[in-house]
PDB file of C-alpha atoms in Angstrom:
ATOM      1  CA  VAL Z   6      21.567  -1.359 -25.126  1.00 63.00           C
ATOM      2  CA  LEU Z   7      22.054   1.975 -23.478  1.00 63.00           C
ATOM      3  CA  LEU Z   8      24.430   0.692 -20.879  1.00 57.00           C
ATOM      4  CA  ARG Z   9      26.454  -1.237 -23.611  1.00 61.00           C
ATOM      5  CA  TRP Z  10      26.980   2.062 -24.969  1.00 63.00           C
ATOM      6  CA  LEU Z  11      28.140   4.014 -21.633  1.00 61.00           C
ATOM      7  CA  LEU Z  12      30.439   1.188 -20.357  1.00 60.00           C
ATOM      8  CA  PRO Z  13      32.930  -1.008 -21.667  1.00 61.00           C
ATOM      9  CA  ARG Z  14      32.276  -4.823 -21.448  1.00 60.00           C
ATOM     10  CA  ALA Z  15      34.104  -5.795 -18.421  1.00 53.00           C
ATOM     11  CA  LYS Z  16      32.257  -3.098 -16.488  1.00 61.00           C
ATOM     12  CA  LEU Z  17      28.624  -4.048 -18.577  1.00 59.00           C
ATOM     13  CA  ASN Z  18      28.535  -7.175 -16.075  1.00 67.00           C
ATOM     14  CA  ARG Z  19      29.154  -5.606 -13.140  1.00 68.00           C
ATOM     15  CA  GLY Z  20      27.138  -2.697 -13.848  1.00 66.00           C
ATOM     16  CA  ILE Z  21      24.152  -4.877 -14.697  1.00 71.00           C
ATOM     17  CA  ARG Z  22      24.618  -6.875 -11.328  1.00 72.00           C
ATOM     18  CA  ILE Z  23      24.503  -3.640  -9.385  1.00 80.00           C
ATOM     19  CA  LEU Z  24      21.583  -1.784 -11.061  1.00 81.00           C
ATOM     20  CA  VAL Z  25      19.346  -4.581 -11.503  1.00 80.00           C
ATOM     21  CA  PRO Z  26      19.184  -5.441  -7.763  1.00 83.00           C
ATOM     22  CA  ILE Z  27      18.647  -1.603  -7.105  1.00 89.00           C
ATOM     23  CA  ALA Z  28      16.013  -1.023  -9.706  1.00 89.00           C
ATOM     24  CA  TRP Z  29      14.196  -3.961  -8.177  1.00 88.00           C
ATOM     25  CA  LEU Z  30      14.303  -2.905  -4.608  1.00 91.00           C
ATOM     26  CA  ALA Z  31      13.250   0.630  -5.723  1.00 92.00           C
ATOM     27  CA  ALA Z  32      10.099  -0.755  -7.432  1.00 92.00           C
ATOM     28  CA  ILE Z  33       9.191  -2.718  -4.351  1.00 88.00           C
ATOM     29  CA  ALA Z  34       9.912   0.201  -2.219  1.00 90.00           C
ATOM     30  CA  ALA Z  35       7.522   2.469  -4.435  1.00 88.00           C
ATOM     31  CA  GLY Z  36       4.824  -0.104  -4.562  1.00 81.00           C
ATOM     32  CA  LEU Z  37       5.195  -0.790  -0.645  1.00 78.00           C
ATOM     33  CA  TYR Z  38       4.771   3.131  -0.115  1.00 82.00           C
ATOM     34  CA  GLY Z  39       1.647   3.457  -2.424  1.00 78.00           C
ATOM     35  CA  ALA Z  40       0.142   0.577  -0.380  1.00 73.00           C
ATOM     36  CA  TYR Z  41       0.837   1.945   2.993  1.00 75.00           C
ATOM     37  CA  VAL Z  42       0.520   5.577   2.500  1.00 79.00           C
ATOM     38  CA  PRO Z  43      -3.115   6.392   1.159  1.00 79.00           C
ATOM     39  CA  LYS Z  44      -3.222   9.097  -1.077  1.00 83.00           C
ATOM     40  CA  VAL Z  45      -6.443  11.125  -1.008  1.00 89.00           C
ATOM     41  CA  VAL Z  46      -7.192  12.781  -4.226  1.00 90.00           C
ATOM     42  CA  HIS Z  47     -10.174  15.086  -4.660  1.00 92.00           C
ATOM     43  CA  TYR Z  48     -11.947  15.558  -8.155  1.00 92.00           C
ATOM     44  CA  ARG Z  49     -14.992  17.951  -8.579  1.00 91.00           C
ATOM     45  CA  VAL Z  50     -17.342  16.817 -11.502  1.00 89.00           C
ATOM     46  CA  HIS Z  51     -19.867  18.702 -12.796  1.00 87.00           C
ATOM     47  CA  ILE Z  52     -23.141  17.249 -14.359  1.00 84.00           C
ATOM     48  CA  ASP Z  53     -26.364  18.815 -16.243  1.00 86.00           C
ATOM     49  CA  LYS Z  54     -28.628  16.913 -13.748  1.00 81.00           C
ATOM     50  CA  PRO Z  55     -29.567  19.061 -10.871  1.00 82.00           C
ATOM     51  CA  LEU Z  56     -29.106  17.665  -7.325  1.00 82.00           C
ATOM     52  CA  ALA Z  57     -30.497  19.128  -4.141  1.00 83.00           C
ATOM     53  CA  GLN Z  58     -26.982  19.359  -2.907  1.00 87.00           C
ATOM     54  CA  PRO Z  59     -23.487  17.887  -3.906  1.00 89.00           C
ATOM     55  CA  ILE Z  60     -22.752  14.340  -3.213  1.00 92.00           C
ATOM     56  CA  LYS Z  61     -19.304  13.404  -2.065  1.00 94.00           C
ATOM     57  CA  ILE Z  62     -18.246   9.937  -3.518  1.00 94.00           C
ATOM     58  CA  ALA Z  63     -15.249   8.160  -1.879  1.00 95.00           C
ATOM     59  CA  LEU Z  64     -13.692   5.698  -4.586  1.00 95.00           C
ATOM     60  CA  VAL Z  65     -11.278   3.478  -3.187  1.00 93.00           C
ATOM     61  CA  SER Z  66      -9.565   0.713  -5.266  1.00 89.00           C
ATOM     62  CA  ASP Z  67      -6.943  -2.034  -4.726  1.00 87.00           C
ATOM     63  CA  THR Z  68      -7.138  -2.437  -1.068  1.00 89.00           C
ATOM     64  CA  HIS Z  69      -5.868  -6.167  -1.257  1.00 88.00           C
ATOM     65  CA  LEU Z  70      -6.623  -6.993   2.192  1.00 89.00           C
ATOM     66  CA  GLY Z  71      -5.023  -9.957   3.460  1.00 87.00           C
ATOM     67  CA  ARG Z  72      -1.486 -10.719   4.904  1.00 85.00           C
ATOM     68  CA  PHE Z  73       0.199  -7.212   4.610  1.00 82.00           C
ATOM     69  CA  ILE Z  74      -2.711  -4.796   4.566  1.00 84.00           C
ATOM     70  CA  GLY Z  75      -5.461  -5.167   7.175  1.00 86.00           C
ATOM     71  CA  ALA Z  76      -6.938  -3.776  10.416  1.00 88.00           C
ATOM     72  CA  HIS Z  77      -4.537  -0.793  10.114  1.00 88.00           C
ATOM     73  CA  HIS Z  78      -5.457   0.290   6.847  1.00 89.00           C
ATOM     74  CA  LEU Z  79      -9.296  -0.410   7.511  1.00 92.00           C
ATOM     75  CA  ARG Z  80      -9.090   1.691  10.511  1.00 92.00           C
ATOM     76  CA  GLU Z  81      -7.293   4.570   8.202  1.00 91.00           C
ATOM     77  CA  LEU Z  82      -9.877   4.482   5.826  1.00 92.00           C
ATOM     78  CA  GLN Z  83     -12.645   4.791   8.767  1.00 93.00           C
ATOM     79  CA  THR Z  84     -10.942   7.957   9.515  1.00 93.00           C
ATOM     80  CA  ILE Z  85     -10.242   9.297   6.100  1.00 93.00           C
ATOM     81  CA  LEU Z  86     -14.162   8.584   5.401  1.00 93.00           C
ATOM     82  CA  LYS Z  87     -15.246  10.550   8.663  1.00 94.00           C
ATOM     83  CA  ARG Z  88     -12.849  13.252   7.778  1.00 95.00           C
ATOM     84  CA  GLU Z  89     -13.915  13.568   4.228  1.00 95.00           C
ATOM     85  CA  HIS Z  90     -17.582  13.288   4.940  1.00 95.00           C
ATOM     86  CA  ALA Z  91     -18.260  10.874   2.272  1.00 95.00           C
ATOM     87  CA  ASP Z  92     -21.807  10.249   1.110  1.00 95.00           C
ATOM     88  CA  VAL Z  93     -21.287   7.090  -0.790  1.00 96.00           C
ATOM     89  CA  LEU Z  94     -18.176   4.636  -0.524  1.00 97.00           C
ATOM     90  CA  LEU Z  95     -17.174   2.711  -3.901  1.00 97.00           C
ATOM     91  CA  LEU Z  96     -14.688  -0.322  -3.630  1.00 94.00           C
ATOM     92  CA  ALA Z  97     -13.399  -0.562  -7.366  1.00 92.00           C
ATOM     93  CA  GLY Z  98     -11.837  -4.019  -7.062  1.00 87.00           C
ATOM     94  CA  ASP Z  99      -9.122  -5.839  -5.956  1.00 87.00           C
ATOM     95  CA  VAL Z 100     -10.675  -5.826  -2.202  1.00 88.00           C
ATOM     96  CA  MET Z 101      -8.979  -9.119  -1.294  1.00 90.00           C
ATOM     97  CA  ASP Z 102      -5.747 -10.150  -1.743  1.00 83.00           C
ATOM     98  CA  ASP Z 103      -6.402 -13.345  -3.868  1.00 71.00           C
ATOM     99  CA  VAL Z 104      -8.327 -15.262  -1.317  1.00 78.00           C
ATOM    100  CA  PRO Z 105     -10.159 -14.073   1.807  1.00 85.00           C
ATOM    101  CA  THR Z 106      -8.429 -16.878   4.106  1.00 86.00           C
ATOM    102  CA  VAL Z 107      -6.455 -13.889   5.947  1.00 87.00           C
ATOM    103  CA  TYR Z 108      -9.625 -11.456   5.848  1.00 88.00           C
ATOM    104  CA  ARG Z 109     -11.555 -13.831   7.852  1.00 90.00           C
ATOM    105  CA  LYS Z 110      -8.986 -15.171  10.465  1.00 90.00           C
ATOM    106  CA  GLN Z 111      -7.878 -11.617  11.296  1.00 89.00           C
ATOM    107  CA  HIS Z 112     -11.635 -10.682  11.770  1.00 88.00           C
ATOM    108  CA  MET Z 113     -11.539  -7.967   9.505  1.00 92.00           C
ATOM    109  CA  ALA Z 114     -15.272  -8.244   8.471  1.00 90.00           C
ATOM    110  CA  LYS Z 115     -16.105  -6.090  11.774  1.00 92.00           C
ATOM    111  CA  LEU Z 116     -13.818  -3.136  10.636  1.00 92.00           C
ATOM    112  CA  MET Z 117     -15.025  -3.328   7.140  1.00 92.00           C
ATOM    113  CA  SER Z 118     -18.679  -2.984   8.678  1.00 93.00           C
ATOM    114  CA  GLY Z 119     -17.610   0.090  10.150  1.00 92.00           C
ATOM    115  CA  LEU Z 120     -16.871   1.753   6.830  1.00 94.00           C
ATOM    116  CA  LYS Z 121     -20.613   3.473   6.721  1.00 93.00           C
ATOM    117  CA  THR Z 122     -21.386   6.445   4.513  1.00 95.00           C
ATOM    118  CA  PRO Z 123     -25.228   7.672   4.347  1.00 95.00           C
ATOM    119  CA  LEU Z 124     -26.206   6.598   0.869  1.00 96.00           C
ATOM    120  CA  GLY Z 125     -24.318   3.140   1.441  1.00 96.00           C
ATOM    121  CA  GLN Z 126     -21.554   1.141   0.463  1.00 97.00           C
ATOM    122  CA  TYR Z 127     -21.065  -0.492  -2.852  1.00 97.00           C
ATOM    123  CA  ALA Z 128     -18.157  -2.758  -4.633  1.00 95.00           C
ATOM    124  CA  VAL Z 129     -17.288  -4.384  -7.737  1.00 93.00           C
ATOM    125  CA  LEU Z 130     -14.632  -7.442  -7.855  1.00 91.00           C
ATOM    126  CA  GLY Z 131     -11.640  -7.098  -9.602  1.00 88.00           C
ATOM    127  CA  ASN Z 132      -8.855  -9.567 -10.717  1.00 86.00           C
ATOM    128  CA  HIS Z 133      -7.425 -10.533  -7.760  1.00 84.00           C
ATOM    129  CA  ASP Z 134     -10.861 -11.253  -6.043  1.00 84.00           C
ATOM    130  CA  ASN Z 135     -11.600 -13.975  -8.957  1.00 81.00           C
ATOM    131  CA  TYR Z 136      -8.353 -16.312  -8.229  1.00 78.00           C
ATOM    132  CA  GLY Z 137      -8.886 -19.152  -6.217  1.00 76.00           C
ATOM    133  CA  GLY Z 138     -12.447 -19.758  -7.201  1.00 78.00           C
ATOM    134  CA  GLU Z 139     -13.542 -17.506  -4.027  1.00 82.00           C
ATOM    135  CA  GLN Z 140     -15.960 -14.950  -5.873  1.00 84.00           C
ATOM    136  CA  ALA Z 141     -19.080 -16.519  -3.988  1.00 85.00           C
ATOM    137  CA  GLY Z 142     -17.094 -16.114  -0.709  1.00 88.00           C
ATOM    138  CA  ILE Z 143     -15.829 -12.910  -1.180  1.00 90.00           C
ATOM    139  CA  VAL Z 144     -19.456 -11.644  -2.071  1.00 91.00           C
ATOM    140  CA  LYS Z 145     -20.825 -12.971   0.876  1.00 92.00           C
ATOM    141  CA  ASP Z 146     -18.275 -11.381   3.094  1.00 92.00           C
ATOM    142  CA  LEU Z 147     -18.745  -7.908   1.466  1.00 94.00           C
ATOM    143  CA  GLN Z 148     -22.587  -8.399   1.806  1.00 95.00           C
ATOM    144  CA  ALA Z 149     -21.972  -9.347   5.594  1.00 94.00           C
ATOM    145  CA  ALA Z 150     -19.809  -6.210   6.046  1.00 94.00           C
ATOM    146  CA  GLY Z 151     -22.862  -4.121   4.496  1.00 96.00           C
ATOM    147  CA  PHE Z 152     -21.554  -3.731   1.000  1.00 96.00           C
ATOM    148  CA  THR Z 153     -24.085  -4.405  -2.274  1.00 96.00           C
ATOM    149  CA  THR Z 154     -21.819  -6.115  -4.759  1.00 94.00           C
ATOM    150  CA  LEU Z 155     -22.723  -4.948  -8.293  1.00 94.00           C
ATOM    151  CA  ARG Z 156     -21.587  -7.530 -11.085  1.00 90.00           C
ATOM    152  CA  ASP Z 157     -23.312  -6.780 -14.155  1.00 90.00           C
ATOM    153  CA  GLU Z 158     -25.730  -4.928 -12.493  1.00 93.00           C
ATOM    154  CA  HIS Z 159     -27.110  -1.293 -11.667  1.00 94.00           C
ATOM    155  CA  ILE Z 160     -28.894   0.347  -8.522  1.00 95.00           C
ATOM    156  CA  THR Z 161     -30.302   3.675  -8.140  1.00 93.00           C
ATOM    157  CA  VAL Z 162     -29.178   5.181  -5.022  1.00 93.00           C
ATOM    158  CA  ASN Z 163     -31.198   7.530  -3.180  1.00 90.00           C
ATOM    159  CA  GLN Z 164     -33.289   8.184  -6.184  1.00 87.00           C
ATOM    160  CA  GLN Z 165     -30.708  10.470  -7.267  1.00 86.00           C
ATOM    161  CA  PHE Z 166     -27.951   8.721  -9.541  1.00 89.00           C
ATOM    162  CA  VAL Z 167     -27.629   5.232 -10.717  1.00 91.00           C
ATOM    163  CA  LEU Z 168     -24.442   3.040  -9.946  1.00 94.00           C
ATOM    164  CA  VAL Z 169     -23.337   0.233 -12.688  1.00 94.00           C
ATOM    165  CA  GLY Z 170     -21.147  -2.431 -11.646  1.00 93.00           C
ATOM    166  CA  ARG Z 171     -19.057  -4.587 -14.134  1.00 90.00           C
ATOM    167  CA  ARG Z 172     -17.788  -8.238 -13.735  1.00 87.00           C
ATOM    168  CA  ASP Z 173     -13.906  -8.339 -14.277  1.00 83.00           C
ATOM    169  CA  LYS Z 174     -13.186  -9.651 -17.696  1.00 81.00           C
ATOM    170  CA  VAL Z 175     -10.950 -12.145 -15.576  1.00 77.00           C
ATOM    171  CA  GLU Z 176     -13.935 -13.726 -13.896  1.00 73.00           C
ATOM    172  CA  ASN Z 177     -15.080 -15.238 -17.092  1.00 62.00           C
ATOM    173  CA  ARG Z 178     -11.998 -17.529 -17.303  1.00 57.00           C
ATOM    174  CA  HIS Z 179     -11.548 -18.254 -13.448  1.00 50.00           C
ATOM    175  CA  SER Z 180     -15.110 -19.303 -12.341  1.00 49.00           C
ATOM    176  CA  ALA Z 181     -16.594 -21.123 -15.331  1.00 45.00           C
ATOM    177  CA  LYS Z 182     -17.773 -23.877 -12.858  1.00 46.00           C
ATOM    178  CA  GLU Z 183     -19.038 -21.485 -10.207  1.00 49.00           C
ATOM    179  CA  VAL Z 184     -22.253 -19.631 -10.470  1.00 47.00           C
ATOM    180  CA  ILE Z 185     -22.744 -16.689  -8.294  1.00 49.00           C
ATOM    181  CA  PRO Z 186     -26.010 -14.617  -7.997  1.00 49.00           C
TER     182      PRO Z 186
END
């Protein structure tokens, strides 16, 4: 509507043919930048429960490990975890890019196993982890790499705090036939 108001009809078609591809490329570029340049953000959360010492939680989401994101990114994550001295690592869904085929072919499990924190590594599955009926395999891959997956479960960590992990709402639709422990 804005283009129609700004441009005469003849120029409108030309403007759309130019602006739409530019906008599409800009969106793709922004997405790639976000995927390939990790952003570390620090938050300080105060709670009423006394702790012997503060806990540093590394929360990572949407890794989408697969064809485009892999070994280099996992090595970078290892570096960040060490630099930040994280006490616990939480993977908040979309760990794999739909199916773990590339993850397995490129032997990313060894690098995932290197993502160690003193209080453990925990994960929940996201919507991308639920496509292709691979939930059970992804859970096994994560467990083999030293992660505890939480799926409508909770766990007390180091007798200090409780983590609760929920199943993604997509999982019920995509895995009705599959029963996952």
